[in-house]
Coordinates of C-alpha atoms and ligand atoms in Angstrom, one line a residue:
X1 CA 0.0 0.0 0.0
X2 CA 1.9 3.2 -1.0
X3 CA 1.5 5.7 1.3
X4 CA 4.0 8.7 -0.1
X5 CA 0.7 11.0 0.1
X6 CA 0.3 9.9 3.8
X7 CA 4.4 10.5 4.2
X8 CA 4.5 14.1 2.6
X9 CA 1.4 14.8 4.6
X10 CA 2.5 14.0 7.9
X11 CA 5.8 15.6 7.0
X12 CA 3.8 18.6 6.4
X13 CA 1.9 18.3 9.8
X14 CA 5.5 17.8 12.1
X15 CA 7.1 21.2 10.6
X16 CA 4.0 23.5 9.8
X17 CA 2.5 22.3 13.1
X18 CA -1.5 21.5 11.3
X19 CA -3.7 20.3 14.8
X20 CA -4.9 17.0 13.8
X21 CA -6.8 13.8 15.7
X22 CA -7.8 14.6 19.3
X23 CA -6.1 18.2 19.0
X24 CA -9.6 19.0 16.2
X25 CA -11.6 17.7 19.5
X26 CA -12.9 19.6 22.1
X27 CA -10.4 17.9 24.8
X28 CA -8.2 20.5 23.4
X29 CA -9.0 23.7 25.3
X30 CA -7.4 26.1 22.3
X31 CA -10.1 24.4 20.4
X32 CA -13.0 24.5 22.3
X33 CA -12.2 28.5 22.6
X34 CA -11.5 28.7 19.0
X35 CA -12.1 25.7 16.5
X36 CA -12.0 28.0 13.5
X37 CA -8.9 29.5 13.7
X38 CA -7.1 26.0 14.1
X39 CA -9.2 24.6 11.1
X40 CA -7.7 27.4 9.4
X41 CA -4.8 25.6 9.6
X42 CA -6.4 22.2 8.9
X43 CA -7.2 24.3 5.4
X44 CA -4.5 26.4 4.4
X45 CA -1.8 23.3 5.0
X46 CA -3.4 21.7 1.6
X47 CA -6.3 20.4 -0.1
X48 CA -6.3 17.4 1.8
X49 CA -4.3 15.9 5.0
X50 CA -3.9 12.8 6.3
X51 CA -4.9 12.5 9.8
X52 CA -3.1 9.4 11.0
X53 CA -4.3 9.4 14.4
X54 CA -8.0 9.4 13.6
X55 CA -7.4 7.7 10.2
X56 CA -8.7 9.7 7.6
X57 CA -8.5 12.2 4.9
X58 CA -9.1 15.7 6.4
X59 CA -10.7 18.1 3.6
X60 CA -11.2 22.0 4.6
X61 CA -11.0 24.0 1.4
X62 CA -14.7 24.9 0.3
X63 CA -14.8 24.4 -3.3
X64 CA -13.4 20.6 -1.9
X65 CA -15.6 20.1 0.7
X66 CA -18.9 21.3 -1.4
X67 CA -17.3 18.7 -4.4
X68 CA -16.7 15.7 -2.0
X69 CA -20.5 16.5 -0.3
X70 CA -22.0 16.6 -4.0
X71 CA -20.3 13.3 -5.1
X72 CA -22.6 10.6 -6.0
X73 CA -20.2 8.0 -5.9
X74 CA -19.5 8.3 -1.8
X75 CA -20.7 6.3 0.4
X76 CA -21.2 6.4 4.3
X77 CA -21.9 3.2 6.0
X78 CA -19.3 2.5 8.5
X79 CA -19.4 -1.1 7.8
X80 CA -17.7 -0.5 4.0
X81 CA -14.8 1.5 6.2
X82 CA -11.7 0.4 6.3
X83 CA -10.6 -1.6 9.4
X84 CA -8.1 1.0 11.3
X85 CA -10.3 4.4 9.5
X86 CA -12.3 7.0 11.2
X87 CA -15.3 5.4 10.5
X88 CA -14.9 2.0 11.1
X89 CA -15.7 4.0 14.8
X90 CA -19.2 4.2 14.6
X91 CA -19.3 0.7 13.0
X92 CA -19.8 -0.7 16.7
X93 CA -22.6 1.3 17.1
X94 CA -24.6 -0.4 14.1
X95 CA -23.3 -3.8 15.0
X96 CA -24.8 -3.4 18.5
X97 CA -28.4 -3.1 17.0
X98 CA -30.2 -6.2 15.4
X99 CA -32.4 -3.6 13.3
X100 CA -31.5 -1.8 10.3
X101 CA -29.6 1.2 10.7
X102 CA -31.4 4.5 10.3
X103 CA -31.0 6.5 6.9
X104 CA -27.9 8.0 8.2
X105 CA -26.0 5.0 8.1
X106 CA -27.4 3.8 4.9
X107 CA -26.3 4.0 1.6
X108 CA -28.6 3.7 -2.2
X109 CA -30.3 2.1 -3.0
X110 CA -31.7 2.0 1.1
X111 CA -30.9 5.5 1.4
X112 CA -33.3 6.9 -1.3
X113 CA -35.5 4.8 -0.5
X114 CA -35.8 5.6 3.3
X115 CA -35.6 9.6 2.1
X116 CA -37.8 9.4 -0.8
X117 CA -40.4 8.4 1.4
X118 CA -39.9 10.3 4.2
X119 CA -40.0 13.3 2.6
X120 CA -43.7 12.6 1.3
X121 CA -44.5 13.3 5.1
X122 CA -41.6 16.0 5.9
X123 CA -42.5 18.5 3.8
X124 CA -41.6 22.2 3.5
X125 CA -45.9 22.5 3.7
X126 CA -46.1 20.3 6.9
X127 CA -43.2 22.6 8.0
X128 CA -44.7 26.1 7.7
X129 CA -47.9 24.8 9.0
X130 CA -46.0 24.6 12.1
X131 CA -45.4 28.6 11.7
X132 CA -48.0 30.0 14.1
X133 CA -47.6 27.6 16.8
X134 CA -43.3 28.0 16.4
X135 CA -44.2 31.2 17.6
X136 CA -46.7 30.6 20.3
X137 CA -44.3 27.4 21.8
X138 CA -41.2 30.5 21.9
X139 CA -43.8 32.8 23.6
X140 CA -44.4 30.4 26.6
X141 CA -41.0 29.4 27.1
X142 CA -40.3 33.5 27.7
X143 CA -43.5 33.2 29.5
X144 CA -41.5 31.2 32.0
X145 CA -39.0 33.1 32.9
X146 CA -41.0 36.5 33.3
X147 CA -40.0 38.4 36.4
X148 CA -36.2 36.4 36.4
X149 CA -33.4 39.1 35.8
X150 CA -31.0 36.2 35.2
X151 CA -31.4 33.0 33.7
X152 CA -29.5 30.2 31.5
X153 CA -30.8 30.6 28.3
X154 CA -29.7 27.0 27.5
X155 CA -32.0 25.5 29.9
X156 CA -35.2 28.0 29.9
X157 CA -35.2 28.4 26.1
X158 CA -32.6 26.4 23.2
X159 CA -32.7 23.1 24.6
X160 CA -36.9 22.6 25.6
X161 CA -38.0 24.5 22.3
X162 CA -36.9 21.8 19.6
X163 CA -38.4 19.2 21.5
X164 CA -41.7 20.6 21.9
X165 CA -41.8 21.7 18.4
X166 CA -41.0 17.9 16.9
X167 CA -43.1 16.5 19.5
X168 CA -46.1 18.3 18.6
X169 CA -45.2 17.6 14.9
X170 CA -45.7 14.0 15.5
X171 CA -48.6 14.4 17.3
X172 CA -47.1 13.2 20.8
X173 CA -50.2 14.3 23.1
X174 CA -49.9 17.0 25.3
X175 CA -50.2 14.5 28.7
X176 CA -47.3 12.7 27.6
X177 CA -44.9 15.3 26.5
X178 CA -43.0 15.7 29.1
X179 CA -42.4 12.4 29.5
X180 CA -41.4 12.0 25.6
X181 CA -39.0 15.2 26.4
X182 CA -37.8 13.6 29.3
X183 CA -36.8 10.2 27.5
X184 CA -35.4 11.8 24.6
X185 CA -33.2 14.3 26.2
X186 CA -31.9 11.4 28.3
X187 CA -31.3 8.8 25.0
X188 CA -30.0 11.7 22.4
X189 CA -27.4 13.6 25.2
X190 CA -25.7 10.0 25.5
X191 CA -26.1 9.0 22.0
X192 CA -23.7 11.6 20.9
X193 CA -21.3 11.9 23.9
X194 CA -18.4 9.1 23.7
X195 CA -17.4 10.2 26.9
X196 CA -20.3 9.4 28.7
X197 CA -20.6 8.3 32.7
X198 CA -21.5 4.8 32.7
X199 CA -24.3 6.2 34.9
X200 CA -25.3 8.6 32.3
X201 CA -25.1 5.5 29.3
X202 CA -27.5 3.4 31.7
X203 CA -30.2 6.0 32.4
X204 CA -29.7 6.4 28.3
X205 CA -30.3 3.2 27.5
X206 CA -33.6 2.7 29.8
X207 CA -34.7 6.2 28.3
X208 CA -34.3 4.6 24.9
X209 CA -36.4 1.5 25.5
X210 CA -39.3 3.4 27.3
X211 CA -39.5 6.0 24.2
X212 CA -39.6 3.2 21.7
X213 CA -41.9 1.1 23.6
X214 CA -44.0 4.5 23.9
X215 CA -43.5 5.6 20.1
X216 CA -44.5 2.0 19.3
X217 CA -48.2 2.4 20.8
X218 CA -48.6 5.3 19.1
X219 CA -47.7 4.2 16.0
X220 CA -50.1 1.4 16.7
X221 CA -52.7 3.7 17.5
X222 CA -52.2 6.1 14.4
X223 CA -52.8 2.4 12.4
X224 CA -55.9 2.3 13.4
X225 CA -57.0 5.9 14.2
X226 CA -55.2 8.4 11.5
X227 CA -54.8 11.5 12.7
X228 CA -53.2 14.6 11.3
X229 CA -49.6 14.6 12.0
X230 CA -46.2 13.4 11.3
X231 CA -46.6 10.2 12.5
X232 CA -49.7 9.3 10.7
X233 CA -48.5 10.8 7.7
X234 CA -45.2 8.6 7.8
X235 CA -47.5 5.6 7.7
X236 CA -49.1 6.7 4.9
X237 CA -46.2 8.2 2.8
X238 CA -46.2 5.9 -0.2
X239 CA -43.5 5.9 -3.7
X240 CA -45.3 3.3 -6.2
X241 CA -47.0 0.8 -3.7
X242 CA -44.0 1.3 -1.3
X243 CA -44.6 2.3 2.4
X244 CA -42.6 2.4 5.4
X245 CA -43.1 -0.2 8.1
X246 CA -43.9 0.1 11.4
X247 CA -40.0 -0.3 12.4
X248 CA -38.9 2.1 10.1
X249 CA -41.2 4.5 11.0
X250 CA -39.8 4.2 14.3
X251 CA -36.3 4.4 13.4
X252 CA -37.5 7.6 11.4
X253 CA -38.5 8.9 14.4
X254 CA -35.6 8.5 16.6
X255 CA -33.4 10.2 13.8
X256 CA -35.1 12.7 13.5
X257 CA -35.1 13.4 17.2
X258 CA -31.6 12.2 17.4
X259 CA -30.3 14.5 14.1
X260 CA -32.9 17.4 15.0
X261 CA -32.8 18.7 18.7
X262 CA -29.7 19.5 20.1
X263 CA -28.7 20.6 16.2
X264 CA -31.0 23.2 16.7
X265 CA -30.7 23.8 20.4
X266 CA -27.2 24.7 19.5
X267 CA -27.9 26.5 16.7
X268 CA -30.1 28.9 18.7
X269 CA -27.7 28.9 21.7
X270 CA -24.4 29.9 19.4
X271 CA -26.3 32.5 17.3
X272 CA -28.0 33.9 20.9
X273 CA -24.0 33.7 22.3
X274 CA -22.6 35.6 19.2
X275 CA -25.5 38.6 19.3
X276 CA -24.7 38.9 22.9
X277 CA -20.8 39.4 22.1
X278 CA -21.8 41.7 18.8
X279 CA -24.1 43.9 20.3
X280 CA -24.1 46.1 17.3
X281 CA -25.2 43.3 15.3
X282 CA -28.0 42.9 17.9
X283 CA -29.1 46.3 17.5
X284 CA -29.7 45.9 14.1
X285 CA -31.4 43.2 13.7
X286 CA -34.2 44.8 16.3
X287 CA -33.5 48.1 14.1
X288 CA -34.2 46.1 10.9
X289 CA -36.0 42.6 11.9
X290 CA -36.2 42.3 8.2
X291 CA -32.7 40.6 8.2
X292 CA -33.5 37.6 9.9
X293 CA -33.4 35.5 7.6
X294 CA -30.1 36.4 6.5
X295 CA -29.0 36.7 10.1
X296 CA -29.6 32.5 10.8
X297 CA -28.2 31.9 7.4
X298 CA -24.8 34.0 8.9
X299 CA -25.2 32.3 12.1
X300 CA -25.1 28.6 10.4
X301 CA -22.1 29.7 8.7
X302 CA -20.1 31.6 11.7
X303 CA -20.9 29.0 14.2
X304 CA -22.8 26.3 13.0
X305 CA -23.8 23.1 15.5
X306 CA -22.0 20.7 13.3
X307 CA -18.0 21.2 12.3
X308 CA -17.7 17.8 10.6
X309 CA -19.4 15.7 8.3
X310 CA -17.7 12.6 6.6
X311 CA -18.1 10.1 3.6
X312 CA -16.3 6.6 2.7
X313 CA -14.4 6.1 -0.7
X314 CA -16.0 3.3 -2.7
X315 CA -12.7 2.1 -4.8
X316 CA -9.6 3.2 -5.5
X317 CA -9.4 6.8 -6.8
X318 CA -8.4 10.9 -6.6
X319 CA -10.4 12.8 -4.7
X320 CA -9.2 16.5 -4.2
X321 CA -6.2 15.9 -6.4
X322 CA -5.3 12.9 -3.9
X323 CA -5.2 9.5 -4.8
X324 CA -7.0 7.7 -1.8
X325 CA -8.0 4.0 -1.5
X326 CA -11.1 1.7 -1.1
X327 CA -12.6 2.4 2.2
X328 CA -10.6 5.2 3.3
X329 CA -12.6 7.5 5.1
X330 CA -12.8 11.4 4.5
X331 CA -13.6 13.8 7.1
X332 CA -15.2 17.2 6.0
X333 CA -14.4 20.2 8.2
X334 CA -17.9 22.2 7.3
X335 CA -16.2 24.6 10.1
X336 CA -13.9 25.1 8.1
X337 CA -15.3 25.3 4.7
X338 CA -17.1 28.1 6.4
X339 CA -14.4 29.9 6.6
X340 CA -12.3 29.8 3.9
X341 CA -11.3 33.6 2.6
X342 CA -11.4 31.6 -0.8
X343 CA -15.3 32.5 -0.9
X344 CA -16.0 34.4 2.1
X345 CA -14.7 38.2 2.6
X346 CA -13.4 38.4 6.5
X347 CA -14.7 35.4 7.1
X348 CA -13.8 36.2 11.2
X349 CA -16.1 38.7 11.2
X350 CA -19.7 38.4 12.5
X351 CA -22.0 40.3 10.0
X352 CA -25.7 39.8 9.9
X353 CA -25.6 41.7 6.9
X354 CA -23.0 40.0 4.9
X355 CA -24.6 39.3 1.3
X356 CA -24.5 35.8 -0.4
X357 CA -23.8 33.8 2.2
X358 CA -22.8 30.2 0.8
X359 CA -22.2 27.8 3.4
X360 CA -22.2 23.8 4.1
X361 CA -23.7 23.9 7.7
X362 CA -26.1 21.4 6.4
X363 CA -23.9 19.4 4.8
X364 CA -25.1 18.9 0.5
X365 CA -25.8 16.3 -2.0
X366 CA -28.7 13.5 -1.7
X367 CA -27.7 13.8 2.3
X368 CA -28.6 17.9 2.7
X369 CA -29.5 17.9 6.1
X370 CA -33.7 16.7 5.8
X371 CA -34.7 19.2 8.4
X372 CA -33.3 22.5 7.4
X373 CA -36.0 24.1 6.5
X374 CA -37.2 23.6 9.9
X375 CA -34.0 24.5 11.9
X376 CA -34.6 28.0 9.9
X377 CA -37.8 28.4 10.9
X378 CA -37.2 27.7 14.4
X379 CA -34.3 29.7 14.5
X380 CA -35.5 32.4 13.1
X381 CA -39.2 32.4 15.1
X382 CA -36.5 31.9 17.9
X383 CA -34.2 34.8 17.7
X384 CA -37.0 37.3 17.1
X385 CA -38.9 36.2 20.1
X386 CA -35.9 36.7 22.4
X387 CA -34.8 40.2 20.9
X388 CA -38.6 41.5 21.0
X389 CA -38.8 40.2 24.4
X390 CA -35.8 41.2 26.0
X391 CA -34.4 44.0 24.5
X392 CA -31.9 44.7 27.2
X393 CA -30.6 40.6 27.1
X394 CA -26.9 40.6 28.0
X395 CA -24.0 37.9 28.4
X396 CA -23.9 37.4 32.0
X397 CA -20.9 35.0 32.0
X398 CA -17.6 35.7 31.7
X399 CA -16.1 31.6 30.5
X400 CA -17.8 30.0 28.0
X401 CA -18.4 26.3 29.0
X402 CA -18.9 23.9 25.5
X403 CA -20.1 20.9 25.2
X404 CA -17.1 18.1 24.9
X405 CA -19.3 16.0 21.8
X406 CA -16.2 15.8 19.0
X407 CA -17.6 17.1 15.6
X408 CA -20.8 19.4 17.5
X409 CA -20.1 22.5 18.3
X410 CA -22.9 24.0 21.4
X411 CA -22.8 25.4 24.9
X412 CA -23.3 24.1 27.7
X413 CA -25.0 27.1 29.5
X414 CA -25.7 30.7 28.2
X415 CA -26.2 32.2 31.2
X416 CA -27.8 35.8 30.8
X417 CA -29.3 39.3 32.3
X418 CA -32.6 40.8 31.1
Ligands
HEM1 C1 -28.4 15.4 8.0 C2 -26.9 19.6 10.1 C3 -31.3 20.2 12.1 C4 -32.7 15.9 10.3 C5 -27.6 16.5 8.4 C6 -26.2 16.7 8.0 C7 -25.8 17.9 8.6 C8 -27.0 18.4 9.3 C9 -24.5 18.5 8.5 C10 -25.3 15.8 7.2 C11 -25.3 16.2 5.8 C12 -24.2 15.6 5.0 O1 -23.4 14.8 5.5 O2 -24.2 15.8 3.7 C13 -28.0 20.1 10.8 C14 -28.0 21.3 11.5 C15 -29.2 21.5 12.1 C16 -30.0 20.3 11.7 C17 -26.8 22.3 11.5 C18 -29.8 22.6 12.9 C19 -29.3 23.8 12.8 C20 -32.1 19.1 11.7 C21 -33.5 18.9 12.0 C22 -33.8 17.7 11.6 C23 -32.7 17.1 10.9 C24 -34.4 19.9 12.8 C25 -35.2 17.0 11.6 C26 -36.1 17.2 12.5 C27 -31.6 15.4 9.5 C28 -31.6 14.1 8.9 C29 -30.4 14.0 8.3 C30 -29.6 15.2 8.5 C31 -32.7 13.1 8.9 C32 -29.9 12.8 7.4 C33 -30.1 13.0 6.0 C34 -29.7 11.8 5.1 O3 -28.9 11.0 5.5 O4 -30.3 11.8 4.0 N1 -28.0 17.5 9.2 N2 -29.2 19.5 10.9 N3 -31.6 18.0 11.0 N4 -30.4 16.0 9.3 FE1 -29.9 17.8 10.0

């Protein structure tokens, strides 16, 4: 197996000093404060890197990244990875469960299959129905904290606000919600966190089996009563006398709850964090409210929730202008992509009113993220809300605590004065 493009690569890394493997995690403190200036130079060290403690191919140049995210030919089940590559990691995971991997794992023909017919339920309609209640759900969370001068936004705002939303999507009813919020914080936190207490894992795992057994009476129930929401429309979703089963409808769910919440939590929490620290930029949005839209879209690119996406290489071939082999695995720094002065002016800057903002915060290709158009409206229902009702909102804390999830990128707490 030659490996001169591995050689020159990691030559390059020992003099020019590129961060790689756990250093692109947040167990590196200079990352956690600052990911984007070290994927700078992830991205300005060469189209592609070879990170040989994580085993893969680390791409960070946008016109690269936006390429390897539109290629067809990639694939991104874990169990076609190479033995010793990146993500041959997650291939544990998959081998743990007797079912079917959810859509995220899976490649065509499962994959379009699985999205083709979801997205007969999740549409961009069943999406802005959602509009007027978006709004009344980010009412009642402020609602809560009336009267409070100081409060973690985190808690009383980002992280319930998703889960409410989805859950009335599906049509969880209203007695059980917080019990469906309770179980799928518990199950989705752990999910994603490799560093997880045993304790934490355990009370993950029982969270997991009481939302499934839950989610599978309702699906039951939406078999024989249809009602109208997500759930019920899953069921029905049909491509040419094709359906979804009952198990994959439940596996739906869970991905979506699993790829949709803290996504969007964090989405909220960064963009909150970054008017906060920009309080110019603050000012005019509430001056011009007009912008929001193109606020969020800045937002996803500046500090978007997720840093890294990844494919696998299906046979031997260049990729980037690097030969790479069968199963190799590629990482994708969308953090960096985001940032690359290649396509973005002052990309360090925070401008709500920076014009033709291209970025990869959702990923691209057959995999663009399924729920964007959601995360938008949620966001920006969400940052209206909490500029029209506190207008005098300040950062109340002086260190920033993250969240230690490698490849996320949210806060812990946002802890704030009104
Ligand atoms: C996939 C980001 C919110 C559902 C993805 C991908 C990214 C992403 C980067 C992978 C794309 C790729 O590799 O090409 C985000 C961000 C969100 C967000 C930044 C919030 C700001 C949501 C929401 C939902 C959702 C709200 C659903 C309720 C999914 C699903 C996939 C996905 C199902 C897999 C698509 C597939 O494999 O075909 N998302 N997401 N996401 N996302 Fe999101």
């Amino acid at each position: 197996r030659s490996s001169g493009w591995r050689d020159s690569a990691m030559t390059e890394t020992a003099t020019n000093e590129v961060p790689l493997g756990i250093q692109l995690t947040p167990l590196n403190p200079e990352y956690q404060r600052d990911p984007f200036s070290l994927l700078d130079r992830v991205r300005e060290a060469g189209r592609v890197i070879w990170d040989e403690q994580f085993g893969r191919w680390l791409v960070a140049r946008f016109e690269d990244v936006h390429a390897i995210l539109n290629d067809r030919d990639l694939l991104v089940d874990p169990r076609k990875a190479n033995e010793k590559s990146f993500n041959a990691m997650f291939r544990q995971r998959l081998l743990g469960e007797d079912r079917e991997p959810s859509m995220l794992f899976q490649d065509p023909p499962a994959h379009t299959r699985l999205r083709g017919l979801v997205s007969k339920a999740f549409t961009p309609r069943a999406i802005e129905r959602m509009r007027p209640r978006i709004e009344e759900i980010a009412h009642e969370l402020c609602d809560r904290v009336e009267g409070q001068e100081r409060f973690d936004l985190m808690a009383a705002f980002c992280q319930p606000y998703p889960t409410i939303v989805i859950a009335e999507m599906l049509g969880v009813d209203p007695k059980d919600q917080a019990n469906f919020k309770r179980w799928t914080d518990d199950s989705v936190a752990a999910g994603f966190d490799p560093f997880a207490s045993e304790e934490v894992r355990q009370r993950a795992m029982r969270a997991g089996e009481e939302l499934q057994a839950y989610l599978r009476r309702v699906i039951a129930e939406r078999r024989a009563e249809p009602r109208d929401d997500l759930i019920t429309a899953m069921l029905r979703a049909e491509d040419n006398g094709d359906f979804l089963n009952d198990e994959e409808v439940l596996s739906m769910i869970g991905l979506l709850l699993a790829a949709g919440n803290v996504t969007t939590t964090d989405l909220l929490g960064n963009g909150m964090k970054n008017l906060l620290q920009h309080p110019d930029q603050a000012q005019l949005l509430r001056e011009r409210p007009e912008l929001i839209e193109n606020a969020v879209e800045e937002m996803l690119r500046y500090e978007g929730p997720v840093t890294f996406s990844g494919r696998i290489v299906p046979d031997d071939r260049v990729i980037a202008g690097c030969p790479m082999q069968k199963g190799d695995s590629i990482t994708v720094a969308l953090g960096g992509a985001n940032y690359d002065p290649r396509l973005h002016r002052d990309p360090h800057k925070f401008d709500v009113t920076r014009e033709d903002i291209d970025h990869v915060a959702f990923g691209g290709g057959r995999r663009y993220c399924l729920g964007a158009p959601l995360a938008r409206l949620e966001a920006q229902i969400g940052v209206r809300v909490l500029l029209e009702r506190f207008p005098k909102m300040r950062l109340a804390q002086q260190e920033l605590k993250w969240k230690r999830v490698p490849g996320f990128r949210g806060l812990e707490e946002l802890w704030v004065e009104v």
